[in-house]
Coordinates of C-alpha atoms in Angstrom, one line a residue:
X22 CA 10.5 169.8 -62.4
X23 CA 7.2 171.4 -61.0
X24 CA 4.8 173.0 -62.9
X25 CA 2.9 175.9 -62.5
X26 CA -0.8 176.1 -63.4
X27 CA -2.9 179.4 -63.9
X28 CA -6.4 180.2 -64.5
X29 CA -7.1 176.4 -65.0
X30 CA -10.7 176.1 -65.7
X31 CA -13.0 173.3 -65.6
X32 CA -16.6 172.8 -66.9
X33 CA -19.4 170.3 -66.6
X34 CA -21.1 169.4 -69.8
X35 CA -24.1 167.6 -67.7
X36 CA -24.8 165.0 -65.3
X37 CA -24.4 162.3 -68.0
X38 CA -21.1 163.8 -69.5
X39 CA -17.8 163.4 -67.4
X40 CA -15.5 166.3 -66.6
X41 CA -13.4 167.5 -68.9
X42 CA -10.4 170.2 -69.3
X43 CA -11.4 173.7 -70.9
X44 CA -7.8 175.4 -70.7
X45 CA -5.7 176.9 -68.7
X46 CA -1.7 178.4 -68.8
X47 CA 0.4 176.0 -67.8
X48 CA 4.8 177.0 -67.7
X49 CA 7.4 174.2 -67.4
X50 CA 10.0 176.3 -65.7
X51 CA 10.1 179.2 -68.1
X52 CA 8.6 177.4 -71.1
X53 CA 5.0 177.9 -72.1
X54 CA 2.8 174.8 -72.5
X55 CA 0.1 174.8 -74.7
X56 CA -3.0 173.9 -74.1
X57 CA -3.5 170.1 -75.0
X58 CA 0.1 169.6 -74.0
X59 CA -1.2 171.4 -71.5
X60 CA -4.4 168.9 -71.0
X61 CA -2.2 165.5 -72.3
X62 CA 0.6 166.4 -69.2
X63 CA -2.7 167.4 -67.0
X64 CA -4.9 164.4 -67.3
X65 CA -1.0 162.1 -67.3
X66 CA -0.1 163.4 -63.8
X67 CA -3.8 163.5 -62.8
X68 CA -3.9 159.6 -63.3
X69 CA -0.4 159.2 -62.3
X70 CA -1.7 160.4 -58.9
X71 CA -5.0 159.0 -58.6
X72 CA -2.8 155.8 -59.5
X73 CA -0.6 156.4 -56.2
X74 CA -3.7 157.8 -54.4
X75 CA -5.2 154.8 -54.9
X76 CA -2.2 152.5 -54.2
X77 CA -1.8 154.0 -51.1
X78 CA -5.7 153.9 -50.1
X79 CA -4.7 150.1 -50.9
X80 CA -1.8 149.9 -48.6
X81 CA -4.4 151.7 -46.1
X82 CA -7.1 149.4 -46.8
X83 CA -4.8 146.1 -46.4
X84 CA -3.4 147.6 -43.4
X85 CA -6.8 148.2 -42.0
X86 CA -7.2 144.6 -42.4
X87 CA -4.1 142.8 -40.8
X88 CA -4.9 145.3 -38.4
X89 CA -8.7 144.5 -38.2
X90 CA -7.5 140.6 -38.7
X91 CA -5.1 140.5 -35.8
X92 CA -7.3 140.7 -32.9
X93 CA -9.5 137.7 -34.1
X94 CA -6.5 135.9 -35.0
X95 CA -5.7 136.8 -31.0
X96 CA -9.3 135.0 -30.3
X97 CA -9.1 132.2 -32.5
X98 CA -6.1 132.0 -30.2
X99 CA -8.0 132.0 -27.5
X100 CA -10.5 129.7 -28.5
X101 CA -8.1 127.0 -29.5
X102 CA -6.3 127.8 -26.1
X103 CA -9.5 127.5 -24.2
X104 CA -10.5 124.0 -26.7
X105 CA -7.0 122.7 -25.6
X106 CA -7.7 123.5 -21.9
X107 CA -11.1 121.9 -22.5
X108 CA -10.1 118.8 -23.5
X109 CA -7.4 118.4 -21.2
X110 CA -10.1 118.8 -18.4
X111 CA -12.0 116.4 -20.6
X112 CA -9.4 114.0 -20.5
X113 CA -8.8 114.4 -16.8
X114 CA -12.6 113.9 -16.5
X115 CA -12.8 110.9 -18.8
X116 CA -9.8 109.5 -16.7
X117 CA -11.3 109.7 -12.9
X118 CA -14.0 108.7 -14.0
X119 CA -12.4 105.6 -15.6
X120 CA -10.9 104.7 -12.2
X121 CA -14.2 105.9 -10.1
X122 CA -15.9 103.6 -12.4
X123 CA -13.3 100.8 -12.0
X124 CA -14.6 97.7 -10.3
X125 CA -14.2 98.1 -7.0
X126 CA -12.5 94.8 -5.1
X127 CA -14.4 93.6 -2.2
X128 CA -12.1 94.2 0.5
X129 CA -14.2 93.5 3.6
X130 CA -14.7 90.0 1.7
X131 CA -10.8 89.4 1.6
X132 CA -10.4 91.2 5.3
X133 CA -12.8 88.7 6.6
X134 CA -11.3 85.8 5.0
X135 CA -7.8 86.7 6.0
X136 CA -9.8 87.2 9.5
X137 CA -10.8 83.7 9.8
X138 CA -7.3 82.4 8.3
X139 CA -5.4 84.4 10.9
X140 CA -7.9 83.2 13.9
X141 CA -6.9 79.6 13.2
X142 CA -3.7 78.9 15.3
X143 CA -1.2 76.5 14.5
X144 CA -1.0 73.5 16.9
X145 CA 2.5 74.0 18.4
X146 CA 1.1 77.7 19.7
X147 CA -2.2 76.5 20.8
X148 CA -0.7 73.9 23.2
X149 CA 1.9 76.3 24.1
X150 CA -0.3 79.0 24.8
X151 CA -2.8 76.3 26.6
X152 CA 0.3 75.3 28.5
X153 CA 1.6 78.7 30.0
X154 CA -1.6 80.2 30.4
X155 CA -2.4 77.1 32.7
X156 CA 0.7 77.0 34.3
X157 CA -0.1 80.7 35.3
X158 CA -3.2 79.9 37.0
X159 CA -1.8 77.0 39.0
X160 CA 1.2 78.5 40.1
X161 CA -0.2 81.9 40.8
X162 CA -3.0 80.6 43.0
X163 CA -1.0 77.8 44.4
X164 CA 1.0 80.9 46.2
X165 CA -1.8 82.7 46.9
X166 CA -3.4 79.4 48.8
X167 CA 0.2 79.1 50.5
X168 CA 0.2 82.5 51.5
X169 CA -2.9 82.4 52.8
X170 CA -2.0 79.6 55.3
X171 CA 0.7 81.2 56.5
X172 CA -0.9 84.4 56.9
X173 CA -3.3 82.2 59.1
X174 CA -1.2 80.4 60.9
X175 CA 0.5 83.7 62.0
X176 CA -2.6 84.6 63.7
X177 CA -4.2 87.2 60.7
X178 CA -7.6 87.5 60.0
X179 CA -7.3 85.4 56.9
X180 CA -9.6 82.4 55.5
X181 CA -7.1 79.3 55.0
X182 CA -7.8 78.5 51.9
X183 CA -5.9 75.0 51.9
X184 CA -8.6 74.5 54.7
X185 CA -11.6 76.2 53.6
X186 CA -11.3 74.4 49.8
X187 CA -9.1 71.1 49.7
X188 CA -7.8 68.7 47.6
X189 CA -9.5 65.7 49.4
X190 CA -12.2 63.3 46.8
X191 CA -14.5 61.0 48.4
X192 CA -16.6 58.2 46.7
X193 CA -20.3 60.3 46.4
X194 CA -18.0 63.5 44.7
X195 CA -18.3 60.9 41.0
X196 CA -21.9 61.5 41.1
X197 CA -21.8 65.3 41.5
X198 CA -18.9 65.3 38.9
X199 CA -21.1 62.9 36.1
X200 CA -24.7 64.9 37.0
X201 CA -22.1 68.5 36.3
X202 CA -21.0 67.0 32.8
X203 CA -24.3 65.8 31.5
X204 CA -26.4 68.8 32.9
X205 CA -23.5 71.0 31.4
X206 CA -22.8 69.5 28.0
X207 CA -26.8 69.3 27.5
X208 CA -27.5 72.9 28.1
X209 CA -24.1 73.7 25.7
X210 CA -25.8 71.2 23.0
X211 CA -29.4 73.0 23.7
X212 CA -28.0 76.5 23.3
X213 CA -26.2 75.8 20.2
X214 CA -29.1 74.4 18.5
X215 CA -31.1 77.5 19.4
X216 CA -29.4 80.3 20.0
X217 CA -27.5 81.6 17.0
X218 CA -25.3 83.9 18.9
X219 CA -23.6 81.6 21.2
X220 CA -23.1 79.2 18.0
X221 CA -21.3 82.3 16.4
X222 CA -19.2 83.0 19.2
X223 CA -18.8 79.2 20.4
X224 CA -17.8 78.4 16.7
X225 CA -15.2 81.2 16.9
X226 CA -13.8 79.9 20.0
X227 CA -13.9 76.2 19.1
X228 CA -12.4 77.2 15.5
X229 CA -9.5 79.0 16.7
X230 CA -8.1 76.3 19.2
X231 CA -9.4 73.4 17.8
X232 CA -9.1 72.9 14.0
X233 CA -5.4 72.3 14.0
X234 CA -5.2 70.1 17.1
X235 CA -4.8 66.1 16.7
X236 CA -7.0 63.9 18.5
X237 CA -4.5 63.5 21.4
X238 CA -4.5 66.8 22.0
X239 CA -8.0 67.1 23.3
X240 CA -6.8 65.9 26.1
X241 CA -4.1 68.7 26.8
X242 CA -6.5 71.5 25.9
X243 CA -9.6 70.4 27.9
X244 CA -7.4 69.1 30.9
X245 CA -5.0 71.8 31.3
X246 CA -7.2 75.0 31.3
X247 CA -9.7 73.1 33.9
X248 CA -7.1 72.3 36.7
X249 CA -5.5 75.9 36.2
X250 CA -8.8 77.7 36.2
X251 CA -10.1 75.6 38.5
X252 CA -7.7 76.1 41.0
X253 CA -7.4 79.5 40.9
X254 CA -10.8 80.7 40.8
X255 CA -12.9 78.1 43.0
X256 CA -10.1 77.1 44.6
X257 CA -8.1 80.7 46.0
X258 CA -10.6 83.4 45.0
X259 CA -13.4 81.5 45.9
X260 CA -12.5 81.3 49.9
X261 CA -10.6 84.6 50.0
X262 CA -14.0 86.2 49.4
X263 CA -15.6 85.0 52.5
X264 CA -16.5 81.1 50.8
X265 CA -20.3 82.6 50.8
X266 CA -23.3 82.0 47.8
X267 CA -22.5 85.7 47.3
X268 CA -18.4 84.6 46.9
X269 CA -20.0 82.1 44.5
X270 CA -22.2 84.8 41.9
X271 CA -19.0 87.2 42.2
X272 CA -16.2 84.8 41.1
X273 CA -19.4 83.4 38.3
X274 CA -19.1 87.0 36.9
X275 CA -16.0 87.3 37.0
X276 CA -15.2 84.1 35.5
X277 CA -17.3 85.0 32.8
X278 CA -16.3 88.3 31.8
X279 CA -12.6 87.0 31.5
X280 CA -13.9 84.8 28.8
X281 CA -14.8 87.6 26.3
X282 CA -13.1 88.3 23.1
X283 CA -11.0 85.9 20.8
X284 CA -14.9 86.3 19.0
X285 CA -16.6 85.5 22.1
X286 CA -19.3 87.8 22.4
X287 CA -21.7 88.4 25.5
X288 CA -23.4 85.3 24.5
X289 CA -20.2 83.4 25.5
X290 CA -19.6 85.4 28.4
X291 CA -23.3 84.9 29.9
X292 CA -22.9 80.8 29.4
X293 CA -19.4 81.2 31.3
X294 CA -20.9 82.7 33.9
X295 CA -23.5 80.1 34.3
X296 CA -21.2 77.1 34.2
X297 CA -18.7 78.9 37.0
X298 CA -22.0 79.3 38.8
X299 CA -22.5 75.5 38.4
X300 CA -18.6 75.0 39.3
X301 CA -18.8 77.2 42.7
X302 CA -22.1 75.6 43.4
X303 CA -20.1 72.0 43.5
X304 CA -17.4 73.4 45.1
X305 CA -19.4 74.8 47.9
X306 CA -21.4 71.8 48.2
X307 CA -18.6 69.2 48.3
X308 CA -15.6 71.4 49.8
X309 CA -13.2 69.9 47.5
X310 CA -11.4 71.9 44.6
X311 CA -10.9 68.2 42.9
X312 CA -14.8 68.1 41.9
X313 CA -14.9 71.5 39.9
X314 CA -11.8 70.6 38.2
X315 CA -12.6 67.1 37.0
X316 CA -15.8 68.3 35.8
X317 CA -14.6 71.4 34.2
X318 CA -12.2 69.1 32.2
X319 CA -14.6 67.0 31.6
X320 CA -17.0 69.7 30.2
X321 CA -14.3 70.6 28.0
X322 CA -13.5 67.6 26.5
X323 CA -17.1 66.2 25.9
X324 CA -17.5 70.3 24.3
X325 CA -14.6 69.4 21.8
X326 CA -16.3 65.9 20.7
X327 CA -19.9 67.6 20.2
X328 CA -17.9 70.7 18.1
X329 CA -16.5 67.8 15.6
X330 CA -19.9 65.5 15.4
X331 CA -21.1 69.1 14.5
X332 CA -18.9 70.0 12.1
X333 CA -18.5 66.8 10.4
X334 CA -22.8 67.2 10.1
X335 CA -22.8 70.3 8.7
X336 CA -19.5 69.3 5.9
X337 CA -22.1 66.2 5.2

């Protein structure tokens, strides 16, 4: 039930006294209070509500503070968040840079192996290739020798070849063939000794065709590609371009640009051109296509002896 205070009165003793009651008229309803009921029921409800007043500036207080908590708890959030993302990228780092500091394999090594494994040929597709390749030169400039006799004989303005280079060997064409071999195969053994770059590319060459061939074989290899080339170079391309010194320093050229690559550099191609220089020389000088093709064979197989006293040097 509420109560009904009049003419309530307070005083103040002094600074160092506290506050107390003086009187005042106090009705319950209709029934009159007295004065230190008056002051007991006072000062009960006056701590009764400074106790909830001050439960309730607790509940404020506390609430301030989950309040007042929550948006650092929202950070710390963030932080670990941001840690996590951190050490993720840290982890990420720590990992490439594991495999960018990985030992790197030497791959131009292994290429360069495999490289010199893969340019040595087996001996069945050496002499096969040796064989069609040759068989391609003879039969291609047989034709063009026959055709060019008939084209003469039917009255065109054609060199014969079969007339202007033939097949015909006479006693003096040994000596021209033996001074082309040793001239030849000493300029080939001078150059190797001092100049590196035909070594490199003659070594390339020699290695490729060479290393898995038996002894017998020499034979086949040198034999075959100095008929074919032979005849088709010196003996059909030779006279169809006018059987001149200029026909010889053309078909030189051209002989020795065909003989790039395989590893052949211009080193290789430069000494081709010389020794088809040597080749037309003895072709013009003894009309015969025999003489260029014994000594080109020749050539080739005294080259194959001087690459395996070489090799068998070096391995000692």
């Amino acid at each position: 039930m509420p109560l009904l205070t009049l003419d309530a009165c307070w005083a103040q003793a002094g600074d160092a006294s506290p506050t107390r009651f003086i009187g005042a008229s106090v009705f319950k309803g209709e029934e009159f209070i007295g004065l230190n009921d008056t002051a007991n029921h006072c000062h009960a409800t006056w701590c009764s509500v400074c106790r909830v007043s001050t439960s309730r500036a607790l509940v404020r207080c506390s609430a301030k503070r989950s309040r007042r908590y929550r948006r650092p708890q929202k950070i710390v959030d963030l932080d670990l968040q941001v840690d996590q993302s951190s050490s993720k990228t840290n982890v990420a780092d720590r990992s490439s840079s594991t495999v960018e500091d990985a030992p790197s394999v030497d791959v131009s090594s292994n290429n360069s192996s495999a490289n010199s494994t893969m340019s040595i040929s087996s001996r069945g597709t050496v002499l096969q290739a040796c064989a069609v390749t040759s068989g391609f030169m003879v039969a291609l400039g047989a034709i063009i020798r026959e055709a060019s006799h008939v084209a003469f004989m039917e009255g065109l303005t054609v060199i014969d070849c079969t007339k202007a280079i033939s097949f015909s060997f006479e006693t003096w064409h040994l000596e021209l063939v033996t001074g082309l071999v040793i001239l030849i195969s000493s300029c080939r053994y001078l150059l190797l000794r001092t100049w590196p770059e035909f070594a490199e590319s003659s070594e390339a060459a020699n290695r490729q065709v060479l290393t898995s061939l038996e002894p017998v074989d020499y034979l086949v290899v040198s034999f075959l590609p100095g008929i074919g080339e032979e005849l088709l170079f010196r003996g059909t391309l030779l006279p169809l371009s006018r059987n001149n010194w200029n026909s010889v320093l053309l078909v030189a050229a051209l002989f020795g640009i065909l003989h790039l690559g395989s590893g052949r550099k211009y080193s290789f191609a430069i000494w081709a051109s010389f020794v088809g220089l040597m080749y037309g020389s003895a072709t013009m000088i003894s009309s015969s296509i025999v003489v260029p093709m014994l000594s080109h064979s020749l050539n080739n197989l005294v080259g194959g002896m001087i690459w395996q006293y070489l090799k068998s040097e070096s391995s000692e």
